[in-house]
PDB file of C-alpha atoms in Angstrom:
ATOM      1  CA  MET Q  75     -40.547 -30.034  28.318  1.00 78.00           C
ATOM      2  CA  PHE Q  76     -42.237 -28.265  31.355  1.00 97.00           C
ATOM      3  CA  LYS Q  77     -44.257 -30.261  33.817  1.00 98.00           C
ATOM      4  CA  GLY Q  78     -45.766 -29.935  37.296  1.00 98.00           C
ATOM      5  CA  SER Q  79     -46.346 -26.899  39.495  1.00 98.00           C
ATOM      6  CA  PHE Q  80     -44.961 -23.532  38.279  1.00 98.00           C
ATOM      7  CA  PRO Q  81     -45.911 -20.636  40.541  1.00 98.00           C
ATOM      8  CA  ALA Q  82     -46.865 -17.400  38.658  1.00 98.00           C
ATOM      9  CA  LEU Q  83     -44.516 -15.577  41.066  1.00 98.00           C
ATOM     10  CA  VAL Q  84     -45.639 -12.517  42.942  1.00 98.00           C
ATOM     11  CA  THR Q  85     -43.275  -9.534  42.907  1.00 98.00           C
ATOM     12  CA  PRO Q  86     -42.535  -8.516  46.517  1.00 98.00           C
ATOM     13  CA  PHE Q  87     -42.533  -4.708  47.216  1.00 98.00           C
ATOM     14  CA  LYS Q  88     -41.186  -2.739  50.180  1.00 97.00           C
ATOM     15  CA  ASN Q  89     -42.306   0.863  50.473  1.00 97.00           C
ATOM     16  CA  GLY Q  90     -43.264   0.996  46.809  1.00 96.00           C
ATOM     17  CA  GLU Q  91     -39.943  -0.434  45.528  1.00 98.00           C
ATOM     18  CA  LEU Q  92     -38.924  -3.947  44.406  1.00 98.00           C
ATOM     19  CA  ASP Q  93     -37.947  -6.087  47.426  1.00 98.00           C
ATOM     20  CA  LEU Q  94     -35.288  -8.248  45.755  1.00 98.00           C
ATOM     21  CA  GLU Q  95     -34.034  -9.782  48.966  1.00 98.00           C
ATOM     22  CA  THR Q  96     -37.447 -11.222  49.688  1.00 98.00           C
ATOM     23  CA  LEU Q  97     -37.725 -12.356  46.139  1.00 98.00           C
ATOM     24  CA  LYS Q  98     -34.484 -14.357  46.439  1.00 98.00           C
ATOM     25  CA  LYS Q  99     -35.660 -15.902  49.714  1.00 98.00           C
ATOM     26  CA  LEU Q 100     -38.967 -16.926  48.030  1.00 98.00           C
ATOM     27  CA  ILE Q 101     -36.983 -18.779  45.258  1.00 98.00           C
ATOM     28  CA  GLU Q 102     -35.080 -20.793  47.903  1.00 98.00           C
ATOM     29  CA  TRP Q 103     -38.192 -21.556  49.924  1.00 98.00           C
ATOM     30  CA  HIS Q 104     -40.078 -22.705  46.752  1.00 98.00           C
ATOM     31  CA  ILE Q 105     -37.291 -25.009  45.623  1.00 98.00           C
ATOM     32  CA  GLY Q 106     -37.145 -26.510  49.089  1.00 98.00           C
ATOM     33  CA  GLU Q 107     -40.974 -27.076  48.891  1.00 98.00           C
ATOM     34  CA  GLY Q 108     -40.717 -28.982  45.624  1.00 98.00           C
ATOM     35  CA  THR Q 109     -41.747 -26.300  43.135  1.00 98.00           C
ATOM     36  CA  ASN Q 110     -41.001 -27.472  39.586  1.00 98.00           C
ATOM     37  CA  GLY Q 111     -40.281 -24.140  37.952  1.00 98.00           C
ATOM     38  CA  PHE Q 112     -40.984 -20.383  38.024  1.00 98.00           C
ATOM     39  CA  VAL Q 113     -42.965 -17.887  35.945  1.00 98.00           C
ATOM     40  CA  PRO Q 114     -41.868 -14.350  36.967  1.00 98.00           C
ATOM     41  CA  VAL Q 115     -43.503 -11.108  35.838  1.00 98.00           C
ATOM     42  CA  GLY Q 116     -46.819 -12.338  34.633  1.00 95.00           C
ATOM     43  CA  THR Q 117     -50.040 -10.672  35.728  1.00 94.00           C
ATOM     44  CA  THR Q 118     -49.628 -12.184  39.155  1.00 97.00           C
ATOM     45  CA  GLY Q 119     -46.169 -10.639  39.201  1.00 97.00           C
ATOM     46  CA  GLU Q 120     -47.873  -7.255  38.643  1.00 97.00           C
ATOM     47  CA  SER Q 121     -46.241  -6.732  35.291  1.00 96.00           C
ATOM     48  CA  PRO Q 122     -48.815  -4.105  34.229  1.00 95.00           C
ATOM     49  CA  THR Q 123     -47.488  -1.785  36.924  1.00 97.00           C
ATOM     50  CA  LEU Q 124     -43.751  -2.565  36.706  1.00 97.00           C
ATOM     51  CA  THR Q 125     -41.515  -0.295  34.685  1.00 96.00           C
ATOM     52  CA  HIS Q 126     -39.631  -1.962  31.860  1.00 94.00           C
ATOM     53  CA  ARG Q 127     -36.395  -1.865  33.863  1.00 97.00           C
ATOM     54  CA  GLU Q 128     -38.141  -3.384  36.894  1.00 98.00           C
ATOM     55  CA  HIS Q 129     -39.595  -6.128  34.671  1.00 98.00           C
ATOM     56  CA  GLU Q 130     -36.110  -6.920  33.371  1.00 98.00           C
ATOM     57  CA  THR Q 131     -34.608  -6.835  36.821  1.00 98.00           C
ATOM     58  CA  VAL Q 132     -37.097  -9.329  38.249  1.00 98.00           C
ATOM     59  CA  VAL Q 133     -36.362 -11.744  35.380  1.00 98.00           C
ATOM     60  CA  GLU Q 134     -32.606 -11.386  35.875  1.00 98.00           C
ATOM     61  CA  GLU Q 135     -32.862 -11.975  39.664  1.00 98.00           C
ATOM     62  CA  VAL Q 136     -35.126 -14.973  39.365  1.00 98.00           C
ATOM     63  CA  VAL Q 137     -32.868 -16.615  36.773  1.00 98.00           C
ATOM     64  CA  LYS Q 138     -29.809 -15.961  38.921  1.00 98.00           C
ATOM     65  CA  ALA Q 139     -31.474 -17.265  42.135  1.00 98.00           C
ATOM     66  CA  ALA Q 140     -32.886 -20.367  40.461  1.00 98.00           C
ATOM     67  CA  ALA Q 141     -29.350 -21.052  39.156  1.00 98.00           C
ATOM     68  CA  GLY Q 142     -30.432 -23.783  36.774  1.00 97.00           C
ATOM     69  CA  ARG Q 143     -32.017 -25.924  39.477  1.00 98.00           C
ATOM     70  CA  VAL Q 144     -35.492 -25.494  37.943  1.00 98.00           C
ATOM     71  CA  PRO Q 145     -36.597 -23.879  34.724  1.00 98.00           C
ATOM     72  CA  VAL Q 146     -37.650 -20.217  34.508  1.00 98.00           C
ATOM     73  CA  ILE Q 147     -40.367 -19.183  32.025  1.00 98.00           C
ATOM     74  CA  ALA Q 148     -40.132 -15.402  31.813  1.00 98.00           C
ATOM     75  CA  GLY Q 149     -43.171 -13.303  31.337  1.00 98.00           C
ATOM     76  CA  ALA Q 150     -42.481 -11.450  28.083  1.00 96.00           C
ATOM     77  CA  GLY Q 151     -45.950 -10.521  26.685  1.00 93.00           C
ATOM     78  CA  SER Q 152     -47.173  -7.220  25.434  1.00 95.00           C
ATOM     79  CA  ASN Q 153     -49.880  -5.800  23.192  1.00 95.00           C
ATOM     80  CA  ASN Q 154     -47.061  -4.041  21.344  1.00 97.00           C
ATOM     81  CA  THR Q 155     -45.164  -6.560  19.206  1.00 97.00           C
ATOM     82  CA  LEU Q 156     -41.947  -4.465  19.251  1.00 97.00           C
ATOM     83  CA  GLU Q 157     -42.047  -4.270  23.046  1.00 97.00           C
ATOM     84  CA  GLY Q 158     -42.633  -8.032  23.213  1.00 97.00           C
ATOM     85  CA  ILE Q 159     -39.507  -8.513  21.043  1.00 98.00           C
ATOM     86  CA  ARG Q 160     -37.509  -6.436  23.467  1.00 97.00           C
ATOM     87  CA  LEU Q 161     -38.725  -8.354  26.496  1.00 98.00           C
ATOM     88  CA  ILE Q 162     -38.163 -11.763  25.006  1.00 98.00           C
ATOM     89  CA  GLN Q 163     -34.721 -10.941  23.678  1.00 98.00           C
ATOM     90  CA  HIS Q 164     -33.821  -9.664  27.158  1.00 98.00           C
ATOM     91  CA  ALA Q 165     -35.133 -12.945  28.747  1.00 98.00           C
ATOM     92  CA  GLU Q 166     -33.014 -14.917  26.343  1.00 98.00           C
ATOM     93  CA  LYS Q 167     -29.942 -12.753  27.073  1.00 98.00           C
ATOM     94  CA  VAL Q 168     -30.159 -13.257  30.880  1.00 98.00           C
ATOM     95  CA  GLY Q 169     -30.659 -16.980  30.601  1.00 98.00           C
ATOM     96  CA  ALA Q 170     -34.360 -17.759  31.000  1.00 98.00           C
ATOM     97  CA  ASP Q 171     -35.438 -21.167  29.767  1.00 98.00           C
ATOM     98  CA  ALA Q 172     -38.578 -20.005  27.916  1.00 98.00           C
ATOM     99  CA  ALA Q 173     -40.967 -17.107  27.578  1.00 98.00           C
ATOM    100  CA  LEU Q 174     -44.636 -16.814  28.407  1.00 98.00           C
ATOM    101  CA  VAL Q 175     -46.358 -14.558  25.814  1.00 98.00           C
ATOM    102  CA  VAL Q 176     -49.920 -13.428  26.417  1.00 98.00           C
ATOM    103  CA  THR Q 177     -52.310 -12.843  23.553  1.00 98.00           C
ATOM    104  CA  PRO Q 178     -52.262  -9.082  22.798  1.00 97.00           C
ATOM    105  CA  TYR Q 179     -54.739  -7.410  25.119  1.00 95.00           C
ATOM    106  CA  TYR Q 180     -57.056  -4.468  24.310  1.00 95.00           C
ATOM    107  CA  ASN Q 181     -56.017  -4.306  20.588  1.00 94.00           C
ATOM    108  CA  LYS Q 182     -58.402  -7.177  19.711  1.00 96.00           C
ATOM    109  CA  PRO Q 183     -56.322  -8.556  16.823  1.00 97.00           C
ATOM    110  CA  THR Q 184     -57.765 -11.057  14.350  1.00 98.00           C
ATOM    111  CA  GLN Q 185     -56.573 -14.678  14.358  1.00 98.00           C
ATOM    112  CA  ARG Q 186     -54.423 -13.690  11.433  1.00 98.00           C
ATOM    113  CA  GLY Q 187     -52.943 -10.892  13.605  1.00 98.00           C
ATOM    114  CA  LEU Q 188     -52.225 -13.374  16.406  1.00 98.00           C
ATOM    115  CA  ILE Q 189     -50.306 -15.562  13.987  1.00 98.00           C
ATOM    116  CA  ALA Q 190     -48.268 -12.604  12.780  1.00 98.00           C
ATOM    117  CA  HIS Q 191     -47.542 -11.407  16.358  1.00 98.00           C
ATOM    118  CA  TYR Q 192     -46.348 -14.800  17.618  1.00 98.00           C
ATOM    119  CA  THR Q 193     -44.392 -15.501  14.452  1.00 98.00           C
ATOM    120  CA  ALA Q 194     -42.471 -12.261  14.871  1.00 98.00           C
ATOM    121  CA  LEU Q 195     -41.624 -13.162  18.484  1.00 98.00           C
ATOM    122  CA  HIS Q 196     -40.679 -16.644  17.439  1.00 98.00           C
ATOM    123  CA  ASP Q 197     -38.308 -15.371  14.760  1.00 98.00           C
ATOM    124  CA  CYS Q 198     -36.596 -12.791  16.949  1.00 98.00           C
ATOM    125  CA  CYS Q 199     -34.920 -15.272  19.360  1.00 97.00           C
ATOM    126  CA  GLU Q 200     -34.136 -18.862  20.134  1.00 98.00           C
ATOM    127  CA  LEU Q 201     -36.252 -19.240  23.264  1.00 98.00           C
ATOM    128  CA  PRO Q 202     -39.123 -21.740  23.439  1.00 98.00           C
ATOM    129  CA  ILE Q 203     -42.440 -19.816  23.686  1.00 98.00           C
ATOM    130  CA  ILE Q 204     -45.487 -20.684  25.792  1.00 98.00           C
ATOM    131  CA  ILE Q 205     -48.665 -19.053  24.478  1.00 98.00           C
ATOM    132  CA  TYR Q 206     -50.800 -17.547  27.280  1.00 98.00           C
ATOM    133  CA  ASN Q 207     -54.475 -17.626  26.239  1.00 98.00           C
ATOM    134  CA  ILE Q 208     -56.623 -15.709  28.735  1.00 97.00           C
ATOM    135  CA  PRO Q 209     -59.596 -14.234  26.944  1.00 97.00           C
ATOM    136  CA  GLY Q 210     -61.159 -13.031  30.160  1.00 94.00           C
ATOM    137  CA  ARG Q 211     -58.355 -10.471  30.479  1.00 93.00           C
ATOM    138  CA  SER Q 212     -57.068 -10.033  26.946  1.00 95.00           C
ATOM    139  CA  VAL Q 213     -60.552 -10.041  25.268  1.00 95.00           C
ATOM    140  CA  ILE Q 214     -59.195 -11.980  22.276  1.00 96.00           C
ATOM    141  CA  ASP Q 215     -59.422 -15.809  22.328  1.00 98.00           C
ATOM    142  CA  MET Q 216     -56.860 -17.818  20.357  1.00 98.00           C
ATOM    143  CA  THR Q 217     -58.755 -20.680  18.689  1.00 98.00           C
ATOM    144  CA  PRO Q 218     -57.377 -24.254  18.704  1.00 98.00           C
ATOM    145  CA  GLU Q 219     -56.983 -24.000  14.932  1.00 98.00           C
ATOM    146  CA  THR Q 220     -54.834 -20.862  15.226  1.00 98.00           C
ATOM    147  CA  MET Q 221     -52.760 -22.523  17.954  1.00 98.00           C
ATOM    148  CA  GLY Q 222     -52.321 -25.544  15.652  1.00 98.00           C
ATOM    149  CA  GLU Q 223     -50.847 -23.275  12.996  1.00 98.00           C
ATOM    150  CA  LEU Q 224     -48.451 -21.692  15.444  1.00 98.00           C
ATOM    151  CA  ALA Q 225     -47.470 -25.086  16.860  1.00 98.00           C
ATOM    152  CA  LYS Q 226     -45.901 -25.837  13.489  1.00 98.00           C
ATOM    153  CA  LEU Q 227     -43.193 -23.292  14.353  1.00 98.00           C
ATOM    154  CA  PRO Q 228     -40.346 -25.157  16.104  1.00 98.00           C
ATOM    155  CA  ARG Q 229     -40.107 -22.935  19.193  1.00 98.00           C
ATOM    156  CA  ILE Q 230     -43.851 -22.518  19.894  1.00 98.00           C
ATOM    157  CA  VAL Q 231     -43.892 -25.383  22.436  1.00 98.00           C
ATOM    158  CA  GLY Q 232     -46.969 -25.051  24.579  1.00 98.00           C
ATOM    159  CA  VAL Q 233     -49.841 -23.102  26.114  1.00 98.00           C
ATOM    160  CA  LYS Q 234     -50.893 -21.708  29.454  1.00 98.00           C
ATOM    161  CA  ASP Q 235     -54.646 -22.119  28.993  1.00 98.00           C
ATOM    162  CA  ALA Q 236     -56.786 -19.936  31.227  1.00 97.00           C
ATOM    163  CA  THR Q 237     -59.989 -20.339  29.260  1.00 97.00           C
ATOM    164  CA  GLY Q 238     -61.550 -22.542  31.894  1.00 94.00           C
ATOM    165  CA  ASP Q 239     -62.898 -24.696  29.054  1.00 96.00           C
ATOM    166  CA  LEU Q 240     -61.663 -28.272  29.607  1.00 97.00           C
ATOM    167  CA  ASN Q 241     -62.664 -29.185  26.026  1.00 97.00           C
ATOM    168  CA  ARG Q 242     -59.785 -27.097  24.845  1.00 98.00           C
ATOM    169  CA  VAL Q 243     -57.177 -29.542  26.032  1.00 98.00           C
ATOM    170  CA  SER Q 244     -58.516 -32.320  23.756  1.00 98.00           C
ATOM    171  CA  GLN Q 245     -59.093 -29.855  20.914  1.00 98.00           C
ATOM    172  CA  GLN Q 246     -55.580 -28.518  21.227  1.00 98.00           C
ATOM    173  CA  ARG Q 247     -54.141 -32.028  21.360  1.00 98.00           C
ATOM    174  CA  ARG Q 248     -55.880 -32.610  18.040  1.00 98.00           C
ATOM    175  CA  THR Q 249     -54.640 -29.397  16.354  1.00 98.00           C
ATOM    176  CA  CYS Q 250     -51.177 -29.081  18.064  1.00 98.00           C
ATOM    177  CA  GLY Q 251     -50.265 -32.729  18.716  1.00 98.00           C
ATOM    178  CA  PRO Q 252     -49.926 -34.759  21.959  1.00 97.00           C
ATOM    179  CA  ASP Q 253     -46.465 -33.518  22.659  1.00 97.00           C
ATOM    180  CA  PHE Q 254     -47.538 -29.818  22.781  1.00 98.00           C
ATOM    181  CA  CYS Q 255     -46.986 -28.717  26.396  1.00 98.00           C
ATOM    182  CA  GLN Q 256     -50.422 -27.785  27.855  1.00 98.00           C
ATOM    183  CA  MET Q 257     -50.424 -26.126  31.276  1.00 98.00           C
ATOM    184  CA  SER Q 258     -53.450 -24.922  33.092  1.00 98.00           C
ATOM    185  CA  GLY Q 259     -53.734 -21.259  33.996  1.00 97.00           C
ATOM    186  CA  GLU Q 260     -56.578 -21.880  36.393  1.00 96.00           C
ATOM    187  CA  ASP Q 261     -55.952 -23.592  39.770  1.00 97.00           C
ATOM    188  CA  GLY Q 262     -59.540 -24.764  40.337  1.00 96.00           C
ATOM    189  CA  THR Q 263     -59.792 -26.792  37.118  1.00 97.00           C
ATOM    190  CA  ALA Q 264     -56.195 -28.139  37.035  1.00 98.00           C
ATOM    191  CA  LEU Q 265     -57.377 -31.579  38.035  1.00 98.00           C
ATOM    192  CA  GLY Q 266     -59.646 -31.979  35.097  1.00 97.00           C
ATOM    193  CA  PHE Q 267     -57.204 -30.168  32.824  1.00 98.00           C
ATOM    194  CA  ASN Q 268     -54.552 -32.824  33.481  1.00 98.00           C
ATOM    195  CA  ALA Q 269     -57.062 -35.655  33.117  1.00 97.00           C
ATOM    196  CA  HIS Q 270     -57.680 -34.409  29.599  1.00 97.00           C
ATOM    197  CA  GLY Q 271     -53.988 -34.386  28.762  1.00 97.00           C
ATOM    198  CA  GLY Q 272     -52.436 -31.355  30.494  1.00 98.00           C
ATOM    199  CA  VAL Q 273     -49.050 -31.677  32.136  1.00 98.00           C
ATOM    200  CA  GLY Q 274     -49.009 -28.888  34.797  1.00 98.00           C
ATOM    201  CA  CYS Q 275     -50.289 -25.633  36.100  1.00 98.00           C
ATOM    202  CA  ILE Q 276     -48.940 -22.087  36.167  1.00 98.00           C
ATOM    203  CA  SER Q 277     -50.434 -21.417  39.475  1.00 98.00           C
ATOM    204  CA  VAL Q 278     -51.423 -18.520  41.698  1.00 98.00           C
ATOM    205  CA  THR Q 279     -52.158 -20.688  44.713  1.00 98.00           C
ATOM    206  CA  ALA Q 280     -48.676 -22.281  44.539  1.00 98.00           C
ATOM    207  CA  ASN Q 281     -47.257 -18.953  45.762  1.00 98.00           C
ATOM    208  CA  VAL Q 282     -48.620 -19.791  49.203  1.00 98.00           C
ATOM    209  CA  ALA Q 283     -49.033 -23.602  49.078  1.00 98.00           C
ATOM    210  CA  PRO Q 284     -46.173 -24.744  46.855  1.00 98.00           C
ATOM    211  CA  ARG Q 285     -45.734 -28.174  48.463  1.00 98.00           C
ATOM    212  CA  LEU Q 286     -49.372 -29.039  48.240  1.00 98.00           C
ATOM    213  CA  CYS Q 287     -49.589 -27.842  44.672  1.00 98.00           C
ATOM    214  CA  ALA Q 288     -46.426 -29.716  43.584  1.00 98.00           C
ATOM    215  CA  GLU Q 289     -47.706 -32.959  45.292  1.00 98.00           C
ATOM    216  CA  PHE Q 290     -51.101 -32.469  43.665  1.00 98.00           C
ATOM    217  CA  GLN Q 291     -49.485 -32.124  40.250  1.00 98.00           C
ATOM    218  CA  ALA Q 292     -47.210 -35.139  40.840  1.00 98.00           C
ATOM    219  CA  ALA Q 293     -50.231 -37.242  41.735  1.00 98.00           C
ATOM    220  CA  THR Q 294     -52.080 -36.293  38.556  1.00 98.00           C
ATOM    221  CA  LEU Q 295     -48.946 -36.965  36.430  1.00 97.00           C
ATOM    222  CA  ALA Q 296     -48.609 -40.384  38.013  1.00 98.00           C
ATOM    223  CA  GLY Q 297     -52.251 -41.154  37.203  1.00 97.00           C
ATOM    224  CA  ASP Q 298     -53.261 -41.300  40.820  1.00 98.00           C
ATOM    225  CA  TYR Q 299     -56.436 -39.311  40.589  1.00 97.00           C
ATOM    226  CA  ALA Q 300     -57.824 -40.572  43.875  1.00 97.00           C
ATOM    227  CA  LYS Q 301     -54.838 -39.041  45.689  1.00 98.00           C
ATOM    228  CA  ALA Q 302     -55.115 -35.919  43.536  1.00 98.00           C
ATOM    229  CA  LEU Q 303     -58.749 -35.494  44.516  1.00 98.00           C
ATOM    230  CA  ASP Q 304     -57.736 -35.477  48.170  1.00 98.00           C
ATOM    231  CA  TYR Q 305     -55.417 -32.638  47.456  1.00 98.00           C
ATOM    232  CA  GLN Q 306     -58.163 -30.877  45.418  1.00 98.00           C
ATOM    233  CA  ASP Q 307     -60.557 -31.063  48.310  1.00 98.00           C
ATOM    234  CA  LYS Q 308     -57.948 -29.586  50.612  1.00 98.00           C
ATOM    235  CA  LEU Q 309     -56.977 -26.758  48.202  1.00 98.00           C
ATOM    236  CA  MET Q 310     -60.266 -25.840  46.551  1.00 98.00           C
ATOM    237  CA  PRO Q 311     -61.485 -23.381  49.207  1.00 98.00           C
ATOM    238  CA  LEU Q 312     -58.103 -21.645  48.941  1.00 98.00           C
ATOM    239  CA  HIS Q 313     -58.303 -21.429  45.150  1.00 98.00           C
ATOM    240  CA  GLU Q 314     -61.717 -19.772  45.518  1.00 98.00           C
ATOM    241  CA  ALA Q 315     -60.908 -17.432  48.403  1.00 98.00           C
ATOM    242  CA  ILE Q 316     -57.762 -16.073  46.774  1.00 98.00           C
ATOM    243  CA  PHE Q 317     -59.876 -14.877  43.838  1.00 98.00           C
ATOM    244  CA  VAL Q 318     -62.724 -13.222  45.694  1.00 98.00           C
ATOM    245  CA  GLU Q 319     -60.738 -10.037  44.875  1.00 98.00           C
ATOM    246  CA  PRO Q 320     -57.956  -9.947  42.319  1.00 96.00           C
ATOM    247  CA  GLY Q 321     -55.840 -13.074  42.879  1.00 97.00           C
ATOM    248  CA  LEU Q 322     -52.469 -11.501  43.289  1.00 97.00           C
ATOM    249  CA  VAL Q 323     -53.830  -9.325  46.140  1.00 98.00           C
ATOM    250  CA  GLY Q 324     -55.370 -12.416  47.703  1.00 98.00           C
ATOM    251  CA  VAL Q 325     -52.264 -14.520  47.462  1.00 98.00           C
ATOM    252  CA  LYS Q 326     -50.032 -11.729  48.745  1.00 98.00           C
ATOM    253  CA  TYR Q 327     -52.184 -11.445  51.847  1.00 98.00           C
ATOM    254  CA  ALA Q 328     -52.060 -15.166  52.353  1.00 98.00           C
ATOM    255  CA  MET Q 329     -48.266 -15.094  52.014  1.00 98.00           C
ATOM    256  CA  SER Q 330     -48.087 -12.258  54.532  1.00 98.00           C
ATOM    257  CA  LYS Q 331     -49.860 -14.553  57.026  1.00 98.00           C
ATOM    258  CA  LEU Q 332     -46.848 -16.913  56.715  1.00 98.00           C
ATOM    259  CA  ASP Q 333     -44.303 -14.027  56.875  1.00 98.00           C
ATOM    260  CA  LEU Q 334     -43.149 -14.734  53.364  1.00 98.00           C
ATOM    261  CA  CYS Q 335     -43.637 -11.212  51.987  1.00 98.00           C
ATOM    262  CA  SER Q 336     -45.663  -8.081  52.621  1.00 98.00           C
ATOM    263  CA  GLU Q 337     -49.176  -7.764  51.245  1.00 97.00           C
ATOM    264  CA  GLU Q 338     -48.217  -4.496  49.483  1.00 98.00           C
ATOM    265  CA  VAL Q 339     -49.561  -4.057  45.908  1.00 98.00           C
ATOM    266  CA  ARG Q 340     -49.514  -1.162  43.515  1.00 98.00           C
ATOM    267  CA  LEU Q 341     -52.416   0.965  42.481  1.00 97.00           C
ATOM    268  CA  PRO Q 342     -54.953   0.615  40.899  1.00 97.00           C
ATOM    269  CA  LEU Q 343     -55.067  -2.562  42.991  1.00 98.00           C
ATOM    270  CA  THR Q 344     -55.769  -2.073  46.695  1.00 98.00           C
ATOM    271  CA  GLY Q 345     -55.629  -4.139  49.931  1.00 97.00           C
ATOM    272  CA  LEU Q 346     -58.344  -6.643  50.708  1.00 98.00           C
ATOM    273  CA  LEU Q 347     -61.577  -6.087  52.547  1.00 98.00           C
ATOM    274  CA  ASP Q 348     -61.722  -7.657  56.047  1.00 98.00           C
ATOM    275  CA  SER Q 349     -64.443 -10.054  54.870  1.00 98.00           C
ATOM    276  CA  THR Q 350     -62.149 -11.361  52.074  1.00 98.00           C
ATOM    277  CA  LYS Q 351     -59.240 -11.761  54.553  1.00 98.00           C
ATOM    278  CA  ALA Q 352     -61.502 -13.870  56.789  1.00 98.00           C
ATOM    279  CA  GLN Q 353     -62.378 -16.152  53.855  1.00 98.00           C
ATOM    280  CA  ILE Q 354     -58.681 -16.595  53.025  1.00 98.00           C
ATOM    281  CA  ASP Q 355     -57.896 -17.254  56.649  1.00 98.00           C
ATOM    282  CA  ALA Q 356     -60.494 -19.977  56.802  1.00 98.00           C
ATOM    283  CA  ALA Q 357     -59.269 -21.497  53.622  1.00 98.00           C
ATOM    284  CA  MET Q 358     -55.659 -21.557  54.812  1.00 98.00           C
ATOM    285  CA  LYS Q 359     -56.764 -23.334  57.938  1.00 98.00           C
ATOM    286  CA  HIS Q 360     -58.700 -25.887  55.855  1.00 98.00           C
ATOM    287  CA  ALA Q 361     -55.575 -26.552  53.799  1.00 98.00           C
ATOM    288  CA  GLY Q 362     -53.503 -26.945  56.984  1.00 98.00           C
ATOM    289  CA  LEU Q 363     -51.281 -23.890  56.204  1.00 98.00           C
ATOM    290  CA  ILE Q 364     -52.027 -22.079  59.476  1.00 97.00           C
TER     291      ILE Q 364
END
């Protein structure tokens, strides 16, 4: 259903407010660069520091700007099931193609609780749902067995897997079936992820290098891993440099170097150290971006 390179879109700011004009320009630029779809208001979109209305506004604007040319998977996760229902119903109302739902963070639900949470979200709307499993941030890890139970629901269609464990792809193929849409949530291991059966990446790096990331994904999906490895060698320093400090800060700085948006982020995140900027500059040069 969803394949290729899907940037986990940044949310541009100007003087502390949403910069919607820049957001619209980014959508046009991405489509021109070959991006396969968008994921607004995830963690990279600074969803933790957006108000509910800002969150909804970004989803609305991305859906309108994409205008059906590529799919939009709206960030709609929360550690409050009722809030998640509100967000996913709004995404459906404004025309998103699917919703990305993170495992509930901080609460530390049991696997039984995860099944109840996702079932409630599934039953409240008609949107396809992509599970976002990122135990490094949410603390709870959805097991392949739990994911297999959820995959029996007709609109639980895939996973953004940010565990970094490539074994998970094969394990989840076994429990969820080969048609379950598995997308990497980690740029650096996306090559191996697709070799194990993945079909794409919800990417941070694709915010600044969309064409390279899209061509990399296309090579893996065509089975041309020699070509994909060339792209990996070009992109790997950038994947690493962007995450020296929080990834969304790193990628906004990289985007600012290309005059795509400002590097402004909201507290508690702060701007980069000069040493980190130097690493990103070097990685961008290595990738041929500057």
